[in-house]
XYZ file of C-alpha atoms in Angstrom:
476
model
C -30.264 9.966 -13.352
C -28.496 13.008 -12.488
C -26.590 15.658 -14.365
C -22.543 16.122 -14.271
C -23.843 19.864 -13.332
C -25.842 18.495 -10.107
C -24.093 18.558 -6.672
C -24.259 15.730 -4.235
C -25.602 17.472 -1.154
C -27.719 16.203 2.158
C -28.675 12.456 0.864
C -29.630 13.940 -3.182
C -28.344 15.232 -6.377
C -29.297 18.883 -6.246
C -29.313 21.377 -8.926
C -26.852 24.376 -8.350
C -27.705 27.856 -7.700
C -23.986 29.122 -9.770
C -24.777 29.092 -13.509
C -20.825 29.099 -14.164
C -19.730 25.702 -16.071
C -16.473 24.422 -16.867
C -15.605 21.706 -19.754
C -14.275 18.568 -18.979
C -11.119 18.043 -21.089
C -9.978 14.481 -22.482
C -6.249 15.071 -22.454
C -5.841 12.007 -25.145
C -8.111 14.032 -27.929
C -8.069 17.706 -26.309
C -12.170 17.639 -26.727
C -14.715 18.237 -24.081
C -16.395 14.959 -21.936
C -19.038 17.181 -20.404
C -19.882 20.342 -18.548
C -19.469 20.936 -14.976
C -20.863 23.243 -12.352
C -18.571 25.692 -10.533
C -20.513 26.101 -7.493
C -20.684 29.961 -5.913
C -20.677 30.737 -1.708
C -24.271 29.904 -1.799
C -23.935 26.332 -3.475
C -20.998 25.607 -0.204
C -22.850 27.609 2.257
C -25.499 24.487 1.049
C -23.128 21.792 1.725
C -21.966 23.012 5.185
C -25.086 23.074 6.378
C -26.038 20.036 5.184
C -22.846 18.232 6.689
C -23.643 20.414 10.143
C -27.227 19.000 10.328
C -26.012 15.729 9.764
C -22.353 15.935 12.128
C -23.856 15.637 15.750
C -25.863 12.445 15.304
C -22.795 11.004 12.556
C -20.567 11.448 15.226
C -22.011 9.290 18.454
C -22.749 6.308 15.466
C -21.079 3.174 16.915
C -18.089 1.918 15.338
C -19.534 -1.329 14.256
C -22.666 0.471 12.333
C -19.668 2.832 10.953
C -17.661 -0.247 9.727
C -20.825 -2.264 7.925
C -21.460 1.235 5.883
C -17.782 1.356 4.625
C -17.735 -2.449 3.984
C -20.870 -1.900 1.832
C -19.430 0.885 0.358
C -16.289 -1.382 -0.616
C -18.245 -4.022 -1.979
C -20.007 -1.556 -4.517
C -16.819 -0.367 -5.406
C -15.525 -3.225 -6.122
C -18.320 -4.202 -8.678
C -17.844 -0.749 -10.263
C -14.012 -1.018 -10.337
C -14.036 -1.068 -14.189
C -16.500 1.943 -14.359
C -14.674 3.693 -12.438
C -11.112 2.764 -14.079
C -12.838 4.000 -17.370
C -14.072 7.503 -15.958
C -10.455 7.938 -14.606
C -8.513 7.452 -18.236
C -11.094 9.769 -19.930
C -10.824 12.454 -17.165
C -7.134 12.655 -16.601
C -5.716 10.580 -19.214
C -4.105 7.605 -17.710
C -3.796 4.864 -20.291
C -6.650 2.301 -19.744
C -4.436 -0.205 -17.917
C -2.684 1.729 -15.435
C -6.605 3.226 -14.302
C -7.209 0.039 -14.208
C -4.522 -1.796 -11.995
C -3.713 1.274 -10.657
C -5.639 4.323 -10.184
C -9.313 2.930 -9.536
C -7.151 0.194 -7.786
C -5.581 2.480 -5.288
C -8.991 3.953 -3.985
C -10.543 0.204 -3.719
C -6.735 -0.508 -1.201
C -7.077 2.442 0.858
C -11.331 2.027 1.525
C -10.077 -1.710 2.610
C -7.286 -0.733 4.748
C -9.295 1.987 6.435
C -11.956 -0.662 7.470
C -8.881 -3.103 8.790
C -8.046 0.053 10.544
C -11.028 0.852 12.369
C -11.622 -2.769 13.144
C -8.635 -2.612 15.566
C -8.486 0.692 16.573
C -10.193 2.347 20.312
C -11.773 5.384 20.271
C -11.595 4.953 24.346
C -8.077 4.396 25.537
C -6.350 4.503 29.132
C -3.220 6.293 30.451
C -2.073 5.299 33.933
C -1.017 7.568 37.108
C -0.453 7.174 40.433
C -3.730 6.521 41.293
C -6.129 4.766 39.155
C -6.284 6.191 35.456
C -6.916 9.004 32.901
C -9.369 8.421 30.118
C -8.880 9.634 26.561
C -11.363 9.353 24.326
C -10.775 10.282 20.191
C -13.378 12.267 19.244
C -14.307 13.353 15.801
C -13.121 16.809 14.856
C -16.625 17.767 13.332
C -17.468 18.967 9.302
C -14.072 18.398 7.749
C -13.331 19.658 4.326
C -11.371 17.738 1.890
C -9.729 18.918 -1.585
C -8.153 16.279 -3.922
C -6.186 16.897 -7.096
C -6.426 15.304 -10.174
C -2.882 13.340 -10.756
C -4.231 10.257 -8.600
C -7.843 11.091 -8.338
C -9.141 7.782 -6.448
C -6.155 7.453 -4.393
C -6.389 11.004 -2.889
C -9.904 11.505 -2.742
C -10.064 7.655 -0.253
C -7.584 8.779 1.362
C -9.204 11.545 2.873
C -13.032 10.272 2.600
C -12.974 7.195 4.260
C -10.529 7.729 7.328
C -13.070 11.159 7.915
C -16.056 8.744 8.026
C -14.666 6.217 9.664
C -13.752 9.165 12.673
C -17.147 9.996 12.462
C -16.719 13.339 10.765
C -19.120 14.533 8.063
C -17.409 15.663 4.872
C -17.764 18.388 2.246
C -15.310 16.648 -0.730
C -14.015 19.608 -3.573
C -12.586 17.112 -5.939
C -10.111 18.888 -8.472
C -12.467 20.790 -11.450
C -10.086 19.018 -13.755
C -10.713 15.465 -12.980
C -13.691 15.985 -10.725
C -16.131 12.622 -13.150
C -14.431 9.983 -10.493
C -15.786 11.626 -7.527
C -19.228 11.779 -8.678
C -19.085 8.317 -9.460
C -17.678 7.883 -5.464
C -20.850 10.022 -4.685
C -23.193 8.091 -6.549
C -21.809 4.756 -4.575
C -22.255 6.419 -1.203
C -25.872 7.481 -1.736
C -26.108 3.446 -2.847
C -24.567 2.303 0.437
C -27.013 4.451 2.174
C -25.267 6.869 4.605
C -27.049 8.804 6.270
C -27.891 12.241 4.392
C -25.401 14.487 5.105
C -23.065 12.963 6.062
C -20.976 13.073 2.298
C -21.547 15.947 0.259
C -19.727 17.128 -3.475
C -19.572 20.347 -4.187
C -17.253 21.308 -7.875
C -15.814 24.318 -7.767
C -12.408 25.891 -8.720
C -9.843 26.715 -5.974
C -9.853 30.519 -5.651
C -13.824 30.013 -5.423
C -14.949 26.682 -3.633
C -11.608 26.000 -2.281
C -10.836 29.248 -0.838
C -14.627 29.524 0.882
C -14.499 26.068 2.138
C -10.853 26.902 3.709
C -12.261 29.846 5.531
C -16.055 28.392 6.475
C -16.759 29.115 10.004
C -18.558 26.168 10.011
C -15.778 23.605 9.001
C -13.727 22.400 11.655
C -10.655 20.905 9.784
C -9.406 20.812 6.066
C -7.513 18.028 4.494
C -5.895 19.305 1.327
C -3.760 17.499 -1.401
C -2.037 19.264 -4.205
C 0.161 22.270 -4.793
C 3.112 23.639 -2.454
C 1.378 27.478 -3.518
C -2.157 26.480 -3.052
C -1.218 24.737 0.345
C 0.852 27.717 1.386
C -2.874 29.635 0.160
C -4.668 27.403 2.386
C -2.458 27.785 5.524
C -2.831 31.324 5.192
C -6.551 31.039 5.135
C -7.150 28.477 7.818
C -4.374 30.407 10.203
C -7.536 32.830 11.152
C -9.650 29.998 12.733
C -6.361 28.410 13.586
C -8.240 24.954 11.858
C -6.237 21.973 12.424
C -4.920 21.435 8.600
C -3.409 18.294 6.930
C -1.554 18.903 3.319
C 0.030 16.832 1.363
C 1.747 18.559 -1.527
C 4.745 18.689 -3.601
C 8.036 16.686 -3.498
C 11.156 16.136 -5.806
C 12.654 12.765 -4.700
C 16.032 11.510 -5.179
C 16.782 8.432 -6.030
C 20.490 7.333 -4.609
C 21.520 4.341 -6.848
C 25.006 2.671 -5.534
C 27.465 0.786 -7.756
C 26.715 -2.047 -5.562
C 22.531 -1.864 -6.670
C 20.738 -5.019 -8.141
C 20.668 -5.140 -11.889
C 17.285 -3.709 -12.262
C 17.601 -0.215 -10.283
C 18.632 2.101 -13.216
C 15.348 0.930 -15.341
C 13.298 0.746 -11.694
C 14.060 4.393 -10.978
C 13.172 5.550 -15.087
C 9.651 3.675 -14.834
C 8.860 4.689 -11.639
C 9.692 8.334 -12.570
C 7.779 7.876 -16.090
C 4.539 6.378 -14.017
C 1.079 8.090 -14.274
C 3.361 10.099 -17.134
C 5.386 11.571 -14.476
C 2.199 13.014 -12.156
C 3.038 11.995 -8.944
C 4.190 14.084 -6.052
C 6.332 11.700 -4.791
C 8.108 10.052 -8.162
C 11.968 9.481 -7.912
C 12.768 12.265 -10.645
C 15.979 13.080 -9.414
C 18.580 10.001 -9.605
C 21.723 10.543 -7.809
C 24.317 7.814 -8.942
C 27.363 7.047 -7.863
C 30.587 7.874 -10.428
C 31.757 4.471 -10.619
C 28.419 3.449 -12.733
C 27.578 6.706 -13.911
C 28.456 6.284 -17.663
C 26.542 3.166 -17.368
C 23.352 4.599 -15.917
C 23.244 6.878 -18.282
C 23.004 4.213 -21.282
C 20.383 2.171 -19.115
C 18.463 5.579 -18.538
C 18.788 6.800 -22.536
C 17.818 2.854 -23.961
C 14.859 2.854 -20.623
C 13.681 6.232 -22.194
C 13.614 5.146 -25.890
C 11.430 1.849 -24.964
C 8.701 3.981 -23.233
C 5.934 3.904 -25.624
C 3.422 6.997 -25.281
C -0.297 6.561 -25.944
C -3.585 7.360 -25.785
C -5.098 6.343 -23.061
C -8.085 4.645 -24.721
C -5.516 1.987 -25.460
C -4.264 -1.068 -23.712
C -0.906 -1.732 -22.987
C 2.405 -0.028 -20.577
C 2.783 2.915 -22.517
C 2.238 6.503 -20.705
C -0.213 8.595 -21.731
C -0.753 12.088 -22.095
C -0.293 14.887 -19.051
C -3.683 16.060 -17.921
C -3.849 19.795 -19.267
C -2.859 22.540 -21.928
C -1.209 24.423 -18.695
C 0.681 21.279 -17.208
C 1.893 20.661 -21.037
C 3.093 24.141 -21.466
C 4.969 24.254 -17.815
C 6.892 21.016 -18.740
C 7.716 22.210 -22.407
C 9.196 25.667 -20.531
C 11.542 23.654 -17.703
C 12.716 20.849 -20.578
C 13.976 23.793 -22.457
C 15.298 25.255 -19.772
C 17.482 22.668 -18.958
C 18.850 22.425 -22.149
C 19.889 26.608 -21.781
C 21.241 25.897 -18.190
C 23.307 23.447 -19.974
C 21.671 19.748 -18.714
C 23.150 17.083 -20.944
C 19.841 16.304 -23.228
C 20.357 12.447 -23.561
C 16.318 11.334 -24.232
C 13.626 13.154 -25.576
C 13.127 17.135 -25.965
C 10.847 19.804 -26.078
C 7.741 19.156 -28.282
C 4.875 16.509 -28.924
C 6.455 12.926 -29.763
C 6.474 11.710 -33.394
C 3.131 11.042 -34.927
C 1.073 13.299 -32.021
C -0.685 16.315 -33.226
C -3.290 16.557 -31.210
C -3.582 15.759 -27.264
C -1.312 16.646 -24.141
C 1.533 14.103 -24.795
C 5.087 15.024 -23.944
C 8.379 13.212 -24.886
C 9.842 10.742 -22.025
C 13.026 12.580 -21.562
C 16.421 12.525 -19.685
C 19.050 14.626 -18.599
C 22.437 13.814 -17.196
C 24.745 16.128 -16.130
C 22.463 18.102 -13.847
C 23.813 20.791 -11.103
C 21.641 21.827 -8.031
C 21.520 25.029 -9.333
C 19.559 24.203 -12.496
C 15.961 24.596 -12.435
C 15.257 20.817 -13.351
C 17.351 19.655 -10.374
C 15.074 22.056 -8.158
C 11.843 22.549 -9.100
C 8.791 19.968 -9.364
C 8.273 19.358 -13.168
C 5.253 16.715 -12.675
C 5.945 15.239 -16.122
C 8.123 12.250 -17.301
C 11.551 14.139 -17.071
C 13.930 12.763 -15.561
C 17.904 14.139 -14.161
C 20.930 12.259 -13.555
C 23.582 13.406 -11.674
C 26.826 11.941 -10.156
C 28.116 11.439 -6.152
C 31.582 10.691 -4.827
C 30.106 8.974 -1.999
C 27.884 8.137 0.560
C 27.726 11.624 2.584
C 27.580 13.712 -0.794
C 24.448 11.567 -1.768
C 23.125 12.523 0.896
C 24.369 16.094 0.751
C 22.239 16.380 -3.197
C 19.598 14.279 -1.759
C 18.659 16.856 0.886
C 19.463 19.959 -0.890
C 15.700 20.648 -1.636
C 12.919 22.764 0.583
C 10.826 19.628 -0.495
C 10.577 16.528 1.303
C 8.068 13.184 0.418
C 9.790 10.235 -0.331
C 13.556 9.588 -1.305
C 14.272 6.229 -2.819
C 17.857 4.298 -1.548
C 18.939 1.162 -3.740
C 21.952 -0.980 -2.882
C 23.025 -4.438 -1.862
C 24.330 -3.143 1.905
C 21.130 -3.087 4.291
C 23.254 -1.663 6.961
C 24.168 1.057 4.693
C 20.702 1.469 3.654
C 19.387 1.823 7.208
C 21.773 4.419 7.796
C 21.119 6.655 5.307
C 17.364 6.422 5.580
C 17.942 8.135 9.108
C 19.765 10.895 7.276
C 17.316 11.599 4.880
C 15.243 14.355 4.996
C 11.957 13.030 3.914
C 8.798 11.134 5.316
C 8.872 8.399 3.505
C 11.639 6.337 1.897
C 11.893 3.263 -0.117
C 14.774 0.670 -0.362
C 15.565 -1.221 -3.077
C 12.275 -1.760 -4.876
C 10.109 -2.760 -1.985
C 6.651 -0.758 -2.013
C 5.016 0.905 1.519
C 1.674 -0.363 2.485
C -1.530 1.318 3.018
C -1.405 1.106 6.536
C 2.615 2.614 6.835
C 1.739 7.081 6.671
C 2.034 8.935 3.521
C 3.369 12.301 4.242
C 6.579 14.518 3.886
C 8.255 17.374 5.772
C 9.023 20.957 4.123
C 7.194 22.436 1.271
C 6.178 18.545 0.992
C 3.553 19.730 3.467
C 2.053 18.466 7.022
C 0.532 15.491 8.904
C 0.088 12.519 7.737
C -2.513 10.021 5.303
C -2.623 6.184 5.682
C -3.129 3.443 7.955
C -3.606 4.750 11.769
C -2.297 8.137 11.207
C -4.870 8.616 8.731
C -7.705 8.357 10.905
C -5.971 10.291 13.836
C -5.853 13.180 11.639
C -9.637 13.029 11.898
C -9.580 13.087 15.415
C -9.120 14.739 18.343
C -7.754 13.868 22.183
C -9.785 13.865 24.905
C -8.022 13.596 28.380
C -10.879 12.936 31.313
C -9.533 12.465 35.282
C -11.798 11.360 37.926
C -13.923 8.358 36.680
């Protein structure tokens, strides 16, 4: 059995050279899970040259030995499912449920889609000419490093791993030092699958250490990052001096354009889906644009939404939210709610402090604002907490005018009963993804945003193209 201070690295659980240890905070109770390692250059310097050993003979594997690895991986998964649920809600603090159907759910979709992926994708493909054709063959990009954050551990941290195995790239994984437990568990079911050694390797670390070297390692050929719009801006920075191919996913501050014509349910759809995961998601609808005609109206639906939300610890069962995941991301939301009560925000739900009966853990008040200009903070910056902002439109092109007005770009969120205007404003929106009315995007549609929402794209085909490369051959 191996320590939470061991590193995963070339097929075993290795002791680290670093002797620097960070606690593991349960944001519920505020007290320490465990201790881990914060590896140094030499612990990294390890793990590239473990995954560069092991790249070269990873890479020419066939795509059928590939594919029974990843299935065996998903069935352990899926017999761990509840382990893993568990290890999220202590290490992050989502409420026992949502880590359940959720979190440890998410990882278990993408590994699956990623095998239906490979299944039908050709690493050998044909364009014509003239005369016969040109062959292109998608070849793995080599060591890739990957760096997850802690909001949606699982979900992040498949996203990246599996596509880069599946393109036959061997992978150095920083998982987040604040939620780092449900990668080690990931580990611990790759070394059961048997991969080759090598080919997966964990390092922990924190990002101006681990992060930074892993960025600028001669040695690794691409970096998939997921988190903040300043560490991504860090990281592009960094990798601009090997000019490394670079796919990051960061933040986002999505509107969500509710017409007077929407189905009954879209006010209280747009406040859960902004309170999910306790407001931690990059790509939550936390600004709702609504049209004047049901403004008022929202408002009330928003305020009574708000009031219902139960908060929790996450030990417990049930829909309630749970607490934020840190001291720091507690204090930041604490600052912007009271700052947009001195811009002048219309405080209709919730407030600065802990709610009623919480002394002790990371909780924060579900809370709503109407009456929100784009020049208050809350309307522009990413809060990543269960605050949300109203705001009113005339019509159709100012929606889209407030919708827009943000460097940030993930998802926007469109409900109303006209399809036709629907499909026209998702053209005008400035954002990679957006949702209509409710419906969900599947694992195999990309996940991805423009702006400071970051570059290239995770999910379905795109996913494992980012692991990839082009190879154009004339003449055979």
């Amino acid at each position: 059995m191996h320590k939470e201070t061991d590193f995963f690295i070339d097929g075993s659980w290795v002791k680290p050279n670093s002797n620097r240890t960070l606690s593991v905070i349960n944001p519920s109770t505020e007290e320490s899970i465990c201790q881990v390692t914060l590896g140094d250059e030499s612990d990294l310097n390890r793990a590239v040259e473990a995954a560069k050993k092991a790249q070269p003979k990873w890479a020419v594997t066939s795509k059928e030995e590939r594919l029974a690895l990843l299935e065996s991986l998903l069935s352990i998964y899926k017999s761990k499912m509840g382990e893993m649920a568990q290890v999220i809600s202590d290490e992050m603090g989502a409420p026992i449920s949502l880590a359940q159907s959720a979190q440890a759910g998410a990882g278990f979709a993408h590994l699956r889609q990623t095998i239906k992926t490979l299944e039908g994708f050709s690493f050998a493909t044909e364009v014509p000419k003239k005369e016969g054709v040109d062959h292109i063959f998608h070849e793995s990009l080599g060591v890739v490093g990957l760096i997850t954050p802690w909001n949606w551990p699982m979900n992040q941290v498949m996203l990246k791993v599996a596509p880069a195995l599946a393109a036959g790239c061997s992978v150095v994984l920083k998982p987040s030092e604040v939620a780092p437990l449900s990668a080690m568990l990931l580990a611990e079911m790759i070394e059961e699958a048997n991969f080759p050694k090598g080919v997966f390797n964990l390092i922990n670390g924190d990002g101006t250490g681990v992060g930074s070297w892993l960025t600028q390692h001669p040695d690794v050929a691409a970096i998939s990052f997921t988190g903040s719009t300043r560490a991504g801006r860090l990281i592009m920075k960094s990798a601009s001096e090997q000019v490394k191919p670079l796919c990051l996913e960061l933040g986002g501050k999505g509107a969500n354009i509710i017409f007077a014509d929407a189905d009954e349910k879209a006010i209280s759809r747009g406040v859960r889906q902004c309170f999910l995961n306790s407001g931690q998601s990059c790509n939550a609808p936390t600004r709702m644009l609504v049209e004047e005609s049901l403004y008022e109206s929202a408002i009330e639906q928003a305020q009574e939404m708000a009031k219902k939300t139960l908060v929790g610890s996450a030990h417990e069962e049930g829909r309630h939210i749970g607490p934020v995941v840190s001291e720091m991301q507690f204090q930041k939301i604490q600052v912007l709610i009271a700052r947009g009560i001195e811009q002048g925000a219309r405080l209709v739900s919730g407030g600065v402090g802990r709610p009623e009966g919480f002394e002790k853990g990371f909780f924060v008040k579900p809370t709503v604002f109407a009456d929100v200009t784009p020049d208050m903070d809350i309307f522009k910056e990413e809060i990543f907490g269960p605050v949300l902002s109203i705001i009113p439109f005339k019509d159709q092109a100012q929606a889209v005018e407030l919708a827009n007005d943000t460097p940030y770009g993930l998802t926007n969120y469109i409900q109303t009963g006209d399809l036709d205007r629907a499909r026209e404003l998702a053209r005008k929106l400035r954002s990679g993804m957006v949702e209509v009315n409710g419906a969900l995007l599947s694992p195999a549609s990309p996940f991805g945003g423009v702006g400071l929402s970051g570059v290239g794209r995770e999910g379905g085909v795109w996913g494992l193209e980012e692991f990839l490369y082009p190879k154009a051959v004339s003449g055979i």
